[in-house]
Amino acid sequence: PIPDDIIERNGLCPYAEALRSIHFPADMTSLERAKDYFIFEELYLFSAAVALSGGDKTANDGSAPHIDINTPAEDFYRALPFTLTEAQKRACGEILSDMSSGGTMKRLVSGDVGSGKTVCAAAAVYFSAVNGFQSAMMAPTEILASQHYADLSPLLDKFGIKSALLTGASTPAQKKRIYAGLADGSVMFCVGTHALLSEGVRFEHLGLAVTDEQHRFGVRQRNLLARDNPHVLVMSATPIPRTLAMILYGDLSVSAIDELPPGRQKVDTFVVGESYRARLNAFIEKQVREGHSVYIVCPSVEGVEDKDGDKDAHLPEGEIFSLFDDTADSSLPLKNTRDYADTLRSALPDIKIGVLHGRMKNAEKDAVMQSFADGSIQVLVSTTVIEVGVNVPNATLMIVENAERFGLSQLHQLRGRVGRGEAKSYCVLVSDSQTETARSRLAVMKNNSNGFDIAKYDLEQRGPGDFFPKNGDARQHGALGLRLASLCDNMDTLTRASECARQTIAEDPSLERHPSLASALKRILND
């Protein structure tokens, strides 16, 4: 299935030789050459399947507006109330380089919660605006969009860059005014939700489209924002190993912000069992009494697993590494938000407790999160819907029930909800599982605070999930069916194989000239 020129370019042995030597090697050298061929083949086929199935074509192929390389970036940096980290400076430099290259920027900025991705997006907005182009930033919830607007508009005002907030909650009069400002170019930066995709939204000259947590939007929605062919910047608070990011996001370049700003405190993490319940409730009460807020995350909304074994039915979100772990101890009862909240209200009657889950309407979710942010709800019992959410500096305690049921990257995301203020913060992982897998994975969480290291461990242990969903469903954990290749151990080979595969698909999208490759990919995509 691999074209001859790619075999030759990568120094691989011919297919027939590889097939013969993998079964009947003449010596160790011939065996290694055969293994090299099949490792490359597996990764090449996988990368080609990603490209053929659409990848993540976030922007059109035409050239986006050209940004002057001499844009005074230092003026922007001096206006910040803090000093950028080296990782932030590197990401901003890569963004400016992309936007001034003459082509279309398609870049992913990935980093831990609190690593400072948003200021990199603000730099991109600044680069666009001083060159006369508008920018849009799309967030998955109204409260997150409002937070971005509150953070960025005062900074951009210093440069005379007029901003607007457009959400479903905007009044007809506000929408009319914003539509007019976008159409005549007086509004240079607009933050919004899906409302940015409304029929009445027309930009005079859109130069930059920023998407926050884009996995929460459909491909069609993202492409609608990119219909004017702007530069595209994607932000993700999930630390993703660069190799996996390259696959997940197809044609996007990756900027990894791999250091936290000074002053970002470490969250102490503990692993406890059910026997600690009384002490845990007392700790919740102590945090609330001291004026702080508490998150509690449960894996289920309203009950135990489905009788038919549909464990995923109780989880509203389906992101990478986020569903139940097949290695988890299924004999342990699942905590669910509704019963848990009722039990906690009985145990702590003086505390204001709220419930949040993915089955609620967006307006309901936003109202609950706003109440938690302003302190009228002191304890929030939630599913993983809060994994990416509003900044609540007052929250100092994150409790995750049935912690063995979650992927490590997701646990790290949840832990990142606390430790955002000045008060000491804690994360408590509750699990009675005695399996070696669960204990070792939770030990990784307890002893490690680096999101990229945790994501790599999670990838090694759980696999990257099914990238090619059948019938609209995608299992979010498990292997790819690779026999010899490893996404962690063969990163260099994956990089080469991915580049070659994308080139093949670009030159022959219908694969008419590559029937063997077409046949192999059909099996991968349809089996």
Short mmCIF file of C-alpha atoms in Angstrom, two decimals:
data_model
loop_
_atom_site.label_atom_id
_atom_site.label_comp_id
_atom_site.label_asym_id
_atom_site.label_seq_id
_atom_site.Cartn_x
_atom_site.Cartn_y
_atom_site.Cartn_z
CA PRO A 1 0.00 0.00 0.00
CA ILE A 2 2.96 2.42 0.38
CA PRO A 3 3.94 4.13 -2.90
CA ASP A 4 7.37 3.12 -4.20
CA ASP A 5 8.81 6.62 -4.03
CA ILE A 6 7.94 6.87 -0.32
CA ILE A 7 9.51 3.45 0.36
CA GLU A 8 12.69 4.58 -1.36
CA ARG A 9 12.74 8.02 0.28
CA ASN A 10 12.47 6.51 3.78
CA GLY A 11 15.03 3.77 3.20
CA LEU A 12 12.52 0.95 3.67
CA CYS A 13 12.84 -2.53 2.25
CA PRO A 14 10.26 -3.63 -0.39
CA TYR A 15 6.95 -5.02 0.83
CA ALA A 16 7.62 -8.58 -0.38
CA GLU A 17 10.95 -8.67 1.44
CA ALA A 18 9.36 -7.27 4.63
CA LEU A 19 6.56 -9.86 4.52
CA ARG A 20 9.02 -12.71 4.02
CA SER A 21 11.45 -11.53 6.70
CA ILE A 22 8.87 -10.82 9.36
CA HIS A 23 7.99 -14.56 9.25
CA PHE A 24 11.28 -16.16 8.19
CA PRO A 25 14.13 -13.72 8.92
CA ALA A 26 17.55 -14.75 7.69
CA ASP A 27 19.15 -12.84 10.58
CA MET A 28 18.44 -10.08 13.09
CA THR A 29 19.22 -7.39 10.53
CA SER A 30 16.57 -8.63 8.11
CA LEU A 31 14.09 -8.93 10.99
CA GLU A 32 14.74 -5.33 12.05
CA ARG A 33 14.34 -4.11 8.45
CA ALA A 34 11.01 -5.94 8.24
CA LYS A 35 9.85 -4.44 11.52
CA ASP A 36 10.88 -0.95 10.33
CA TYR A 37 8.77 -1.44 7.21
CA PHE A 38 5.63 -2.58 9.04
CA ILE A 39 5.93 0.07 11.76
CA PHE A 40 6.11 2.72 9.04
CA GLU A 41 3.27 1.09 7.11
CA GLU A 42 0.95 1.03 10.12
CA LEU A 43 1.63 4.69 10.92
CA TYR A 44 1.41 5.71 7.26
CA LEU A 45 -1.96 3.98 6.83
CA PHE A 46 -3.24 5.47 10.04
CA SER A 47 -2.14 9.00 9.05
CA ALA A 48 -3.59 8.58 5.57
CA ALA A 49 -6.90 7.45 7.06
CA VAL A 50 -6.98 10.56 9.26
CA ALA A 51 -6.31 12.75 6.22
CA LEU A 52 -8.83 10.89 4.05
CA SER A 53 -11.58 11.01 6.67
CA GLY A 54 -11.34 14.78 6.77
CA GLY A 55 -8.74 15.30 9.46
CA ASP A 56 -9.53 18.65 10.94
CA LYS A 57 -9.59 21.04 8.02
CA THR A 58 -10.30 24.12 10.07
CA ALA A 59 -9.52 26.69 7.41
CA ASN A 60 -9.74 27.02 3.66
CA ASP A 61 -6.68 26.65 1.44
CA GLY A 62 -6.51 30.25 0.22
CA SER A 63 -4.18 32.85 1.67
CA ALA A 64 -5.33 34.72 4.76
CA PRO A 65 -4.64 38.44 5.24
CA HIS A 66 -0.93 39.25 5.34
CA ILE A 67 0.39 40.59 8.64
CA ASP A 68 3.42 42.87 8.56
CA ILE A 69 6.43 41.11 10.10
CA ASN A 70 7.43 44.49 11.57
CA THR A 71 4.27 44.67 13.70
CA PRO A 72 5.40 46.32 16.99
CA ALA A 73 4.99 43.27 19.22
CA GLU A 74 6.99 44.88 22.03
CA ASP A 75 4.28 47.55 22.40
CA PHE A 76 1.83 44.78 23.22
CA TYR A 77 4.18 43.01 25.63
CA ARG A 78 4.89 46.25 27.54
CA ALA A 79 1.15 46.84 28.05
CA LEU A 80 0.74 43.54 29.89
CA PRO A 81 0.51 43.68 33.71
CA PHE A 82 2.92 40.72 33.92
CA THR A 83 5.99 39.33 32.18
CA LEU A 84 5.46 36.54 29.68
CA THR A 85 7.08 33.18 30.29
CA GLU A 86 9.61 31.93 27.76
CA ALA A 87 7.01 29.42 26.52
CA GLN A 88 4.47 32.20 25.97
CA LYS A 89 7.05 34.33 24.15
CA ARG A 90 7.89 31.36 21.93
CA ALA A 91 4.22 30.73 21.13
CA CYS A 92 3.60 34.43 20.35
CA GLY A 93 6.65 34.45 18.08
CA GLU A 94 5.38 31.38 16.23
CA ILE A 95 1.96 33.01 15.82
CA LEU A 96 3.42 36.22 14.36
CA SER A 97 5.71 34.19 12.10
CA ASP A 98 2.74 32.23 10.76
CA MET A 99 0.56 35.30 10.22
CA SER A 100 3.33 37.15 8.37
CA SER A 101 4.41 34.19 6.24
CA GLY A 102 2.08 34.94 3.33
CA GLY A 103 0.07 31.78 3.96
CA THR A 104 -2.77 30.91 6.31
CA MET A 105 -1.94 30.30 9.95
CA LYS A 106 -3.45 27.07 11.27
CA ARG A 107 -2.01 26.72 14.77
CA LEU A 108 -2.94 24.91 17.98
CA VAL A 109 -1.82 26.39 21.30
CA SER A 110 -1.87 23.58 23.86
CA GLY A 111 -1.00 23.84 27.52
CA ASP A 112 -1.97 23.24 31.10
CA VAL A 113 -4.84 25.07 32.73
CA GLY A 114 -3.38 28.40 33.86
CA SER A 115 -0.37 28.28 31.53
CA GLY A 116 -1.38 31.50 29.78
CA LYS A 117 -2.81 30.47 26.41
CA THR A 118 -5.32 33.33 26.34
CA VAL A 119 -2.65 36.04 26.31
CA CYS A 120 -1.16 34.36 23.22
CA ALA A 121 -4.58 34.65 21.58
CA ALA A 122 -4.70 38.31 22.65
CA ALA A 123 -1.33 38.87 20.96
CA ALA A 124 -2.74 37.37 17.75
CA VAL A 125 -5.77 39.69 17.99
CA TYR A 126 -3.39 42.64 18.45
CA PHE A 127 -1.27 41.60 15.44
CA SER A 128 -4.42 41.36 13.35
CA ALA A 129 -5.94 44.65 14.53
CA VAL A 130 -2.87 46.86 14.06
CA ASN A 131 -2.77 45.58 10.48
CA GLY A 132 -6.40 46.58 9.95
CA PHE A 133 -8.13 43.20 10.29
CA GLN A 134 -10.91 42.02 12.60
CA SER A 135 -10.78 39.00 14.92
CA ALA A 136 -13.37 36.65 16.39
CA MET A 137 -13.05 34.28 19.35
CA MET A 138 -15.59 31.47 19.79
CA ALA A 139 -16.03 29.83 23.22
CA PRO A 140 -18.26 26.83 24.03
CA THR A 141 -20.33 28.49 26.80
CA GLU A 142 -21.74 31.93 27.49
CA ILE A 143 -19.98 32.19 30.84
CA LEU A 144 -16.59 31.31 29.32
CA ALA A 145 -17.15 33.80 26.49
CA SER A 146 -18.06 36.46 29.05
CA GLN A 147 -14.91 35.67 31.01
CA HIS A 148 -12.70 36.02 27.91
CA TYR A 149 -14.39 39.32 27.09
CA ALA A 150 -13.89 40.65 30.62
CA ASP A 151 -10.21 39.64 30.56
CA LEU A 152 -9.30 40.82 27.07
CA SER A 153 -11.36 43.94 26.34
CA PRO A 154 -9.58 46.19 28.92
CA LEU A 155 -6.19 45.12 27.52
CA LEU A 156 -7.21 45.73 23.90
CA ASP A 157 -8.82 49.06 24.83
CA LYS A 158 -5.32 50.35 25.57
CA PHE A 159 -4.63 50.14 21.83
CA GLY A 160 -7.98 51.53 20.71
CA ILE A 161 -9.21 48.08 19.67
CA LYS A 162 -12.97 48.08 20.17
CA SER A 163 -14.40 44.77 21.47
CA ALA A 164 -17.88 43.26 21.69
CA LEU A 165 -19.52 40.26 23.35
CA LEU A 166 -22.09 38.32 21.33
CA THR A 167 -23.99 35.42 22.94
CA GLY A 168 -27.48 34.00 23.00
CA ALA A 169 -28.19 36.25 25.99
CA SER A 170 -27.46 39.43 23.99
CA THR A 171 -30.61 41.53 23.55
CA PRO A 172 -31.98 42.26 20.05
CA ALA A 173 -30.75 45.85 20.39
CA GLN A 174 -27.27 44.69 21.40
CA LYS A 175 -27.13 42.22 18.53
CA LYS A 176 -28.22 44.87 16.04
CA ARG A 177 -25.50 47.23 17.26
CA ILE A 178 -22.81 44.51 17.20
CA TYR A 179 -23.87 43.29 13.73
CA ALA A 180 -23.52 46.83 12.43
CA GLY A 181 -20.12 47.29 14.08
CA LEU A 182 -18.80 44.06 12.60
CA ALA A 183 -20.14 44.91 9.16
CA ASP A 184 -18.61 48.41 9.05
CA GLY A 185 -15.37 47.37 10.76
CA SER A 186 -15.70 49.58 13.84
CA VAL A 187 -15.82 46.48 16.10
CA MET A 188 -12.39 44.94 15.66
CA PHE A 189 -12.72 42.04 18.09
CA CYS A 190 -15.81 39.99 18.92
CA VAL A 191 -15.99 37.23 21.55
CA GLY A 192 -18.97 34.94 21.35
CA THR A 193 -20.55 31.54 21.46
CA HIS A 194 -22.39 29.81 18.62
CA ALA A 195 -24.06 33.22 18.19
CA LEU A 196 -21.02 34.19 16.08
CA LEU A 197 -22.34 31.77 13.46
CA SER A 198 -25.74 33.52 13.28
CA GLU A 199 -27.03 34.55 9.88
CA GLY A 200 -26.80 38.26 10.71
CA VAL A 201 -23.06 38.16 11.49
CA ARG A 202 -20.98 39.61 8.67
CA PHE A 203 -17.42 40.89 9.11
CA GLU A 204 -15.99 43.69 7.02
CA HIS A 205 -12.61 41.95 6.92
CA LEU A 206 -12.10 39.00 9.28
CA GLY A 207 -8.39 38.32 9.67
CA LEU A 208 -8.30 35.91 12.63
CA ALA A 209 -10.60 33.22 14.02
CA VAL A 210 -9.78 31.90 17.50
CA THR A 211 -11.55 28.81 18.82
CA ASP A 212 -11.34 27.93 22.51
CA GLU A 213 -11.63 24.20 23.27
CA GLN A 214 -12.62 23.46 19.68
CA HIS A 215 -13.39 19.79 20.36
CA ARG A 216 -16.64 21.09 21.86
CA PHE A 217 -17.75 22.39 18.47
CA GLY A 218 -18.71 20.42 15.41
CA VAL A 219 -16.47 20.51 12.35
CA ARG A 220 -19.21 22.31 10.39
CA GLN A 221 -19.45 25.00 13.06
CA ARG A 222 -15.71 25.60 13.05
CA ASN A 223 -15.61 25.78 9.28
CA LEU A 224 -18.43 28.35 9.23
CA LEU A 225 -16.28 30.66 11.31
CA ALA A 226 -13.42 30.09 8.86
CA ARG A 227 -15.54 30.77 5.75
CA ASP A 228 -13.81 34.13 5.18
CA ASN A 229 -10.44 32.34 5.19
CA PRO A 230 -8.90 34.07 8.21
CA HIS A 231 -5.86 32.93 10.12
CA VAL A 232 -6.92 30.18 12.54
CA LEU A 233 -5.78 29.79 16.14
CA VAL A 234 -7.07 26.96 18.31
CA MET A 235 -6.65 26.87 22.10
CA SER A 236 -6.78 23.66 24.10
CA ALA A 237 -6.36 23.34 27.86
CA THR A 238 -5.66 19.64 27.46
CA PRO A 239 -1.90 19.10 27.44
CA ILE A 240 -1.47 16.86 24.40
CA PRO A 241 1.79 15.12 23.48
CA ARG A 242 2.97 16.79 20.28
CA THR A 243 2.72 13.57 18.26
CA LEU A 244 -0.88 12.96 19.26
CA ALA A 245 -1.77 16.62 18.67
CA MET A 246 -0.40 16.32 15.15
CA ILE A 247 -2.82 13.47 14.47
CA LEU A 248 -5.83 14.88 16.32
CA TYR A 249 -5.62 18.27 14.68
CA GLY A 250 -4.45 17.21 11.23
CA ASP A 251 -3.05 20.21 9.43
CA LEU A 252 -2.51 22.43 12.49
CA SER A 253 0.97 23.36 13.69
CA VAL A 254 1.45 22.97 17.44
CA SER A 255 2.69 25.44 20.05
CA ALA A 256 3.09 23.76 23.43
CA ILE A 257 3.12 26.07 26.45
CA ASP A 258 4.98 23.77 28.79
CA GLU A 259 5.66 26.04 31.77
CA LEU A 260 3.38 27.81 34.24
CA PRO A 261 3.65 31.51 35.09
CA PRO A 262 5.41 32.40 38.36
CA GLY A 263 3.14 32.28 41.40
CA ARG A 264 0.90 29.51 40.08
CA GLN A 265 0.76 27.28 43.13
CA LYS A 266 0.99 23.52 43.28
CA VAL A 267 -2.23 21.75 44.23
CA ASP A 268 -1.66 19.07 46.88
CA THR A 269 -3.20 15.79 45.72
CA PHE A 270 -4.40 12.93 47.94
CA VAL A 271 -5.84 9.48 47.21
CA VAL A 272 -8.31 8.19 49.82
CA GLY A 273 -10.95 5.49 50.17
CA GLU A 274 -14.56 5.46 51.37
CA SER A 275 -13.38 5.07 54.97
CA TYR A 276 -12.34 8.74 54.85
CA ARG A 277 -15.90 9.93 54.14
CA ALA A 278 -16.55 11.57 57.53
CA ARG A 279 -13.18 13.34 57.48
CA LEU A 280 -13.78 14.41 53.89
CA ASN A 281 -17.15 15.96 54.76
CA ALA A 282 -15.49 17.76 57.67
CA PHE A 283 -12.84 19.10 55.30
CA ILE A 284 -15.55 20.34 52.92
CA GLU A 285 -17.22 22.12 55.82
CA LYS A 286 -13.88 23.65 56.92
CA GLN A 287 -13.16 25.03 53.43
CA VAL A 288 -16.64 26.57 53.19
CA ARG A 289 -16.41 28.00 56.72
CA GLU A 290 -13.17 29.73 55.69
CA GLY A 291 -15.01 31.35 52.79
CA HIS A 292 -13.88 29.05 49.99
CA SER A 293 -15.76 27.04 47.36
CA VAL A 294 -15.65 23.30 46.63
CA TYR A 295 -16.02 21.19 43.48
CA ILE A 296 -17.19 17.57 43.70
CA VAL A 297 -17.15 15.51 40.50
CA CYS A 298 -19.13 12.28 40.02
CA PRO A 299 -18.90 9.95 37.01
CA SER A 300 -22.66 9.50 36.62
CA VAL A 301 -25.73 11.73 36.47
CA GLU A 302 -28.43 9.65 38.06
CA GLY A 303 -27.64 6.01 38.67
CA VAL A 304 -25.65 2.86 38.19
CA GLU A 305 -24.54 1.44 34.89
CA ASP A 306 -27.11 0.54 32.28
CA LYS A 307 -28.33 -3.06 32.49
CA ASP A 308 -27.21 -3.56 28.89
CA GLY A 309 -23.71 -2.49 29.87
CA ASP A 310 -23.86 0.91 28.18
CA LYS A 311 -21.48 2.53 30.62
CA ASP A 312 -21.06 5.63 28.45
CA ALA A 313 -24.77 6.51 28.66
CA HIS A 314 -24.27 8.41 31.91
CA LEU A 315 -21.50 10.66 30.63
CA PRO A 316 -22.62 13.74 28.71
CA GLU A 317 -19.20 14.56 27.31
CA GLY A 318 -17.09 12.47 24.95
CA GLU A 319 -13.65 13.96 24.79
CA ILE A 320 -10.34 12.21 24.45
CA PHE A 321 -9.35 10.17 27.52
CA SER A 322 -12.66 11.02 29.18
CA LEU A 323 -14.82 7.92 29.24
CA PHE A 324 -14.81 5.00 31.60
CA ASP A 325 -11.70 2.88 31.85
CA ASP A 326 -12.23 -0.74 30.88
CA THR A 327 -9.58 -1.74 33.43
CA ALA A 328 -11.53 -0.17 36.30
CA ASP A 329 -13.09 -2.31 39.01
CA SER A 330 -16.71 -2.56 37.85
CA SER A 331 -17.81 -4.02 41.20
CA LEU A 332 -17.50 -0.62 42.87
CA PRO A 333 -20.75 1.40 42.99
CA LEU A 334 -20.85 4.61 40.94
CA LYS A 335 -21.44 7.93 42.65
CA ASN A 336 -24.00 10.06 40.82
CA THR A 337 -24.63 13.78 41.07
CA ARG A 338 -28.26 13.71 42.19
CA ASP A 339 -27.98 11.14 44.99
CA TYR A 340 -24.64 12.55 46.10
CA ALA A 341 -26.02 16.09 46.38
CA ASP A 342 -29.03 14.85 48.39
CA THR A 343 -26.78 12.90 50.77
CA LEU A 344 -24.44 15.86 51.21
CA ARG A 345 -27.33 18.23 51.93
CA SER A 346 -28.39 15.90 54.75
CA ALA A 347 -24.84 15.71 56.14
CA LEU A 348 -24.11 19.45 55.75
CA PRO A 349 -27.49 21.22 55.95
CA ASP A 350 -26.04 24.72 56.37
CA ILE A 351 -24.08 24.64 53.13
CA LYS A 352 -25.53 25.83 49.81
CA ILE A 353 -25.10 22.97 47.34
CA GLY A 354 -25.71 23.09 43.58
CA VAL A 355 -25.84 20.40 40.89
CA LEU A 356 -24.48 20.61 37.35
CA HIS A 357 -24.46 18.01 34.56
CA GLY A 358 -24.50 17.79 30.78
CA ARG A 359 -28.17 16.95 30.47
CA MET A 360 -29.13 20.41 31.65
CA LYS A 361 -29.88 23.13 29.11
CA ASN A 362 -27.05 25.55 28.39
CA ALA A 363 -28.86 28.42 30.08
CA GLU A 364 -29.32 26.31 33.22
CA LYS A 365 -25.66 25.29 33.25
CA ASP A 366 -24.50 28.88 32.81
CA ALA A 367 -26.79 30.06 35.64
CA VAL A 368 -25.45 27.40 38.04
CA MET A 369 -21.82 28.16 37.14
CA GLN A 370 -22.44 31.89 37.61
CA SER A 371 -23.95 31.22 41.05
CA PHE A 372 -20.92 29.12 41.96
CA ALA A 373 -18.54 31.80 40.67
CA ASP A 374 -20.20 34.55 42.72
CA GLY A 375 -20.38 32.41 45.87
CA SER A 376 -24.14 31.94 46.17
CA ILE A 377 -23.47 28.22 45.62
CA GLN A 378 -20.68 27.05 47.96
CA VAL A 379 -20.35 23.41 46.88
CA LEU A 380 -20.89 22.32 43.27
CA VAL A 381 -21.65 18.64 42.64
CA SER A 382 -21.03 18.05 38.96
CA THR A 383 -20.10 15.67 36.19
CA THR A 384 -17.06 16.44 34.05
CA VAL A 385 -18.97 19.27 32.37
CA ILE A 386 -16.84 21.60 34.55
CA GLU A 387 -13.62 20.17 33.10
CA VAL A 388 -13.31 23.28 30.97
CA GLY A 389 -15.09 26.15 32.62
CA VAL A 390 -15.08 29.53 34.22
CA ASN A 391 -12.22 30.72 36.38
CA VAL A 392 -13.23 30.56 40.07
CA PRO A 393 -10.22 31.75 42.12
CA ASN A 394 -12.15 31.16 45.34
CA ALA A 395 -12.39 27.38 44.73
CA THR A 396 -9.79 25.57 46.86
CA LEU A 397 -10.94 21.94 46.93
CA MET A 398 -11.60 19.47 44.10
CA ILE A 399 -13.01 16.06 45.06
CA VAL A 400 -13.29 13.39 42.36
CA GLU A 401 -15.44 10.36 43.23
CA ASN A 402 -14.73 6.97 41.60
CA ALA A 403 -11.44 8.46 40.47
CA GLU A 404 -10.35 5.13 39.00
CA ARG A 405 -13.02 5.62 36.33
CA PHE A 406 -11.36 8.63 34.72
CA GLY A 407 -8.40 9.04 32.42
CA LEU A 408 -5.36 10.75 33.92
CA SER A 409 -5.49 13.68 31.51
CA GLN A 410 -9.05 14.33 32.57
CA LEU A 411 -8.20 14.09 36.27
CA HIS A 412 -5.45 16.61 35.66
CA GLN A 413 -7.92 18.92 33.91
CA LEU A 414 -10.29 18.67 36.84
CA ARG A 415 -7.48 19.37 39.30
CA GLY A 416 -6.71 22.50 37.30
CA ARG A 417 -10.07 23.99 38.33
CA VAL A 418 -8.56 24.83 41.76
CA GLY A 419 -5.36 26.57 42.79
CA ARG A 420 -6.24 29.71 40.85
CA GLY A 421 -6.32 32.10 43.80
CA GLU A 422 -4.00 32.92 46.68
CA ALA A 423 -5.35 30.33 49.15
CA LYS A 424 -3.83 26.86 49.48
CA SER A 425 -5.73 24.35 47.32
CA TYR A 426 -6.27 20.60 47.38
CA CYS A 427 -7.42 17.75 45.14
CA VAL A 428 -8.79 14.57 46.70
CA LEU A 429 -9.20 11.46 44.53
CA VAL A 430 -11.66 9.03 46.11
CA SER A 431 -11.34 5.38 45.10
CA ASP A 432 -11.68 2.01 46.79
CA SER A 433 -10.28 0.13 43.82
CA GLN A 434 -7.52 -2.31 44.73
CA THR A 435 -6.53 -3.19 41.16
CA GLU A 436 -2.88 -2.66 40.35
CA THR A 437 -3.74 -0.58 37.28
CA ALA A 438 -5.97 1.83 39.18
CA ARG A 439 -3.55 2.20 42.09
CA SER A 440 -0.58 2.89 39.82
CA ARG A 441 -2.51 5.42 37.72
CA LEU A 442 -3.76 7.33 40.77
CA ALA A 443 -0.23 7.29 42.18
CA VAL A 444 0.89 9.04 38.99
CA MET A 445 -1.67 11.78 39.69
CA LYS A 446 -0.62 12.10 43.30
CA ASN A 447 3.07 12.42 42.50
CA ASN A 448 3.02 14.37 39.23
CA SER A 449 1.79 17.86 38.40
CA ASN A 450 3.08 18.18 34.82
CA GLY A 451 0.18 17.87 32.39
CA PHE A 452 2.31 16.82 29.41
CA ASP A 453 3.97 14.01 31.38
CA ILE A 454 0.58 12.83 32.63
CA ALA A 455 -0.90 12.91 29.12
CA LYS A 456 2.01 10.85 27.81
CA TYR A 457 1.55 8.26 30.58
CA ASP A 458 -2.19 8.17 29.85
CA LEU A 459 -1.51 7.65 26.16
CA GLU A 460 0.85 4.77 26.91
CA GLN A 461 -1.54 3.09 29.32
CA ARG A 462 -4.93 3.66 27.71
CA GLY A 463 -4.24 4.27 24.05
CA PRO A 464 -5.45 7.27 22.06
CA GLY A 465 -8.96 6.03 21.31
CA ASP A 466 -10.76 5.35 18.06
CA PHE A 467 -10.07 8.17 15.62
CA PHE A 468 -12.42 6.72 13.00
CA PRO A 469 -15.92 6.53 14.53
CA LYS A 470 -18.40 4.01 13.14
CA ASN A 471 -22.07 5.01 12.99
CA GLY A 472 -21.31 8.33 14.64
CA ASP A 473 -19.80 6.81 17.78
CA ALA A 474 -16.21 6.93 18.92
CA ARG A 475 -14.70 4.96 21.76
CA GLN A 476 -12.45 7.39 23.59
CA HIS A 477 -9.95 4.93 24.94
CA GLY A 478 -8.30 1.77 23.72
CA ALA A 479 -5.77 0.89 21.09
CA LEU A 480 -5.73 1.69 17.39
CA GLY A 481 -5.15 -1.90 16.38
CA LEU A 482 -1.45 -1.22 15.78
CA ARG A 483 0.55 -4.45 15.95
CA LEU A 484 4.13 -3.22 15.96
CA ALA A 485 3.98 0.57 16.01
CA SER A 486 3.68 2.68 19.15
CA LEU A 487 2.57 6.31 19.13
CA CYS A 488 4.87 6.94 22.09
CA ASP A 489 7.95 4.96 21.06
CA ASN A 490 7.90 5.69 17.31
CA MET A 491 7.30 9.44 17.29
CA ASP A 492 9.97 10.21 14.70
CA THR A 493 8.60 7.56 12.37
CA LEU A 494 5.08 8.88 12.91
CA THR A 495 6.20 12.38 11.97
CA ARG A 496 7.72 11.14 8.69
CA ALA A 497 4.83 8.79 7.94
CA SER A 498 2.26 11.52 8.60
CA GLU A 499 4.01 13.99 6.30
CA CYS A 500 4.21 11.37 3.53
CA ALA A 501 0.57 10.34 3.97
CA ARG A 502 -0.71 13.91 3.82
CA GLN A 503 1.35 14.46 0.67
CA THR A 504 -0.13 11.34 -0.95
CA ILE A 505 -3.71 12.36 -0.14
CA ALA A 506 -3.10 15.94 -1.31
CA GLU A 507 -1.72 14.76 -4.66
CA ASP A 508 -4.32 12.02 -5.21
CA PRO A 509 -7.44 12.70 -3.07
CA SER A 510 -9.50 9.99 -4.83
CA LEU A 511 -6.57 7.52 -4.66
CA GLU A 512 -7.22 6.49 -8.26
CA ARG A 513 -3.47 6.16 -8.77
CA HIS A 514 -3.03 4.17 -5.54
CA PRO A 515 -5.54 1.26 -5.61
CA SER A 516 -3.67 -0.84 -3.02
CA LEU A 517 -3.64 2.09 -0.61
CA ALA A 518 -7.32 2.74 -1.29
CA SER A 519 -8.16 -0.88 -0.49
CA ALA A 520 -6.19 -0.83 2.77
CA LEU A 521 -7.77 2.43 3.90
CA LYS A 522 -11.25 1.15 3.09
CA ARG A 523 -10.68 -1.72 5.51
CA ILE A 524 -9.49 0.66 8.23
CA LEU A 525 -12.38 3.10 7.81
CA ASN A 526 -15.17 0.56 7.35
CA ASP A 527 -14.22 -2.48 9.44
#
